[in-house]
């Protein structure tokens, strides 16, 4: 279980869009790329994939860009990862044979439990949750000088 760079960049881009959701103005690729340190060309491909998955919408024109297709509290991290990777990398079935040893069988059972737990955590965490956590972290690390 590992978060790919592709999924990480997609989540960062979606987080940036979620942080600007209330403004209701699209963000351009270069704005997202600069804010989250994502290469422009790569971000362009990721956003196209997210658009095909129905997670973002694009607007053309001088004031065009990308916006979330749904509210931030309706989009889970698991949905983003599935959309980008094309499958659920956590819930992939392990290859089991019918005649595996008892030792191997218990190892596979524990691994499947771990995968289900990870999947449940990612499915239960929304973009809004990430935005809230990010704001809390920024508040706690801000120093005030008098």
PDB file of C-alpha atoms in Angstrom, residues 36-116:
ATOM      1  CA  UNK A  36       1.095  22.987  -5.117  1.00  0.00           C
ATOM      2  CA  UNK A  37       4.470  22.626  -6.922  1.00  0.00           C
ATOM      3  CA  UNK A  38       3.134  20.302  -9.620  1.00  0.00           C
ATOM      4  CA  UNK A  39       4.580  20.346 -13.160  1.00  0.00           C
ATOM      5  CA  UNK A  40       2.109  22.134 -15.491  1.00  0.00           C
ATOM      6  CA  UNK A  41       2.076  19.512 -18.242  1.00  0.00           C
ATOM      7  CA  UNK A  42       1.588  16.660 -15.807  1.00  0.00           C
ATOM      8  CA  UNK A  43      -1.179  18.525 -14.004  1.00  0.00           C
ATOM      9  CA  UNK A  44      -2.909  19.102 -17.327  1.00  0.00           C
ATOM     10  CA  UNK A  45      -3.053  15.341 -17.911  1.00  0.00           C
ATOM     11  CA  UNK A  46      -4.260  14.645 -14.365  1.00  0.00           C
ATOM     12  CA  UNK A  47      -7.033  17.216 -14.597  1.00  0.00           C
ATOM     13  CA  UNK A  48      -8.155  15.761 -17.927  1.00  0.00           C
ATOM     14  CA  UNK A  49      -8.421  12.347 -16.254  1.00  0.00           C
ATOM     15  CA  UNK A  50     -10.287  13.810 -13.270  1.00  0.00           C
ATOM     16  CA  UNK A  51     -12.652  15.538 -15.692  1.00  0.00           C
ATOM     17  CA  UNK A  52     -13.385  12.249 -17.477  1.00  0.00           C
ATOM     18  CA  UNK A  53     -14.122  10.717 -14.076  1.00  0.00           C
ATOM     19  CA  UNK A  54     -16.625  13.488 -13.311  1.00  0.00           C
ATOM     20  CA  UNK A  55     -14.657  14.920 -10.391  1.00  0.00           C
ATOM     21  CA  UNK A  56     -13.846  18.316 -11.947  1.00  0.00           C
ATOM     22  CA  UNK A  57     -15.403  20.553 -14.572  1.00  0.00           C
ATOM     23  CA  UNK A  58     -13.605  22.891 -16.904  1.00  0.00           C
ATOM     24  CA  UNK A  59     -14.595  26.289 -18.214  1.00  0.00           C
ATOM     25  CA  UNK A  60     -13.164  27.771 -21.370  1.00  0.00           C
ATOM     26  CA  UNK A  61     -12.277  31.372 -21.988  1.00  0.00           C
ATOM     27  CA  UNK A  62     -10.223  34.156 -20.457  1.00  0.00           C
ATOM     28  CA  UNK A  63     -11.631  33.485 -16.997  1.00  0.00           C
ATOM     29  CA  UNK A  64     -11.671  29.746 -17.536  1.00  0.00           C
ATOM     30  CA  UNK A  65     -10.052  26.966 -15.602  1.00  0.00           C
ATOM     31  CA  UNK A  66     -11.128  24.087 -13.400  1.00  0.00           C
ATOM     32  CA  UNK A  67     -13.638  23.757 -10.565  1.00  0.00           C
ATOM     33  CA  UNK A  68     -14.872  20.828  -8.527  1.00  0.00           C
ATOM     34  CA  UNK A  69     -17.794  19.004 -10.112  1.00  0.00           C
ATOM     35  CA  UNK A  70     -19.355  18.368  -6.675  1.00  0.00           C
ATOM     36  CA  UNK A  71     -19.157  19.777  -3.180  1.00  0.00           C
ATOM     37  CA  UNK A  72     -15.877  19.032  -1.323  1.00  0.00           C
ATOM     38  CA  UNK A  73     -17.709  17.020   1.343  1.00  0.00           C
ATOM     39  CA  UNK A  74     -19.038  14.672  -1.360  1.00  0.00           C
ATOM     40  CA  UNK A  75     -15.664  13.653  -2.827  1.00  0.00           C
ATOM     41  CA  UNK A  76     -13.611  11.053  -0.954  1.00  0.00           C
ATOM     42  CA  UNK A  77      -9.896  10.446  -1.295  1.00  0.00           C
ATOM     43  CA  UNK A  78     -10.603   6.887  -2.380  1.00  0.00           C
ATOM     44  CA  UNK A  79     -12.754   8.195  -5.233  1.00  0.00           C
ATOM     45  CA  UNK A  80      -9.898  10.432  -6.407  1.00  0.00           C
ATOM     46  CA  UNK A  81      -7.369   7.593  -6.233  1.00  0.00           C
ATOM     47  CA  UNK A  82      -9.701   5.229  -8.088  1.00  0.00           C
ATOM     48  CA  UNK A  83     -10.326   7.900 -10.736  1.00  0.00           C
ATOM     49  CA  UNK A  84      -6.630   8.560 -11.291  1.00  0.00           C
ATOM     50  CA  UNK A  85      -5.295   5.024 -11.046  1.00  0.00           C
ATOM     51  CA  UNK A  86      -8.211   3.448 -12.912  1.00  0.00           C
ATOM     52  CA  UNK A  87      -8.721   0.882 -10.178  1.00  0.00           C
ATOM     53  CA  UNK A  88      -8.710   0.588  -6.402  1.00  0.00           C
ATOM     54  CA  UNK A  89      -5.030  -0.028  -5.629  1.00  0.00           C
ATOM     55  CA  UNK A  90      -5.776  -0.887  -2.027  1.00  0.00           C
ATOM     56  CA  UNK A  91      -8.592  -3.361  -2.559  1.00  0.00           C
ATOM     57  CA  UNK A  92      -6.786  -5.404  -5.180  1.00  0.00           C
ATOM     58  CA  UNK A  93      -7.333  -9.074  -4.556  1.00  0.00           C
ATOM     59  CA  UNK A  94      -4.303 -11.086  -3.678  1.00  0.00           C
ATOM     60  CA  UNK A  95      -3.686 -14.137  -5.768  1.00  0.00           C
ATOM     61  CA  UNK A  96      -4.735 -17.079  -3.630  1.00  0.00           C
ATOM     62  CA  UNK A  97      -4.690 -20.675  -4.581  1.00  0.00           C
ATOM     63  CA  UNK A  98      -7.114 -23.149  -3.101  1.00  0.00           C
ATOM     64  CA  UNK A  99      -4.295 -25.225  -1.672  1.00  0.00           C
ATOM     65  CA  UNK A 100      -2.277 -22.627   0.211  1.00  0.00           C
ATOM     66  CA  UNK A 101      -0.816 -23.496   3.580  1.00  0.00           C
ATOM     67  CA  UNK A 102      -2.433 -22.461   6.848  1.00  0.00           C
ATOM     68  CA  UNK A 103       0.443 -20.024   7.436  1.00  0.00           C
ATOM     69  CA  UNK A 104       0.004 -18.391   4.063  1.00  0.00           C
ATOM     70  CA  UNK A 105      -3.750 -18.311   4.518  1.00  0.00           C
ATOM     71  CA  UNK A 106      -3.583 -16.361   7.797  1.00  0.00           C
ATOM     72  CA  UNK A 107      -1.075 -13.924   6.306  1.00  0.00           C
ATOM     73  CA  UNK A 108      -3.453 -13.258   3.392  1.00  0.00           C
ATOM     74  CA  UNK A 109      -6.381 -12.778   5.782  1.00  0.00           C
ATOM     75  CA  UNK A 110      -4.469 -10.167   7.798  1.00  0.00           C
ATOM     76  CA  UNK A 111      -3.323  -8.417   4.604  1.00  0.00           C
ATOM     77  CA  UNK A 112      -6.910  -8.264   3.325  1.00  0.00           C
ATOM     78  CA  UNK A 113      -8.051  -6.828   6.671  1.00  0.00           C
ATOM     79  CA  UNK A 114      -5.367  -4.151   6.435  1.00  0.00           C
ATOM     80  CA  UNK A 115      -6.431  -3.325   2.861  1.00  0.00           C
ATOM     81  CA  UNK A 116     -10.089  -3.031   3.898  1.00  0.00           C
TER      82      UNK A 116
END
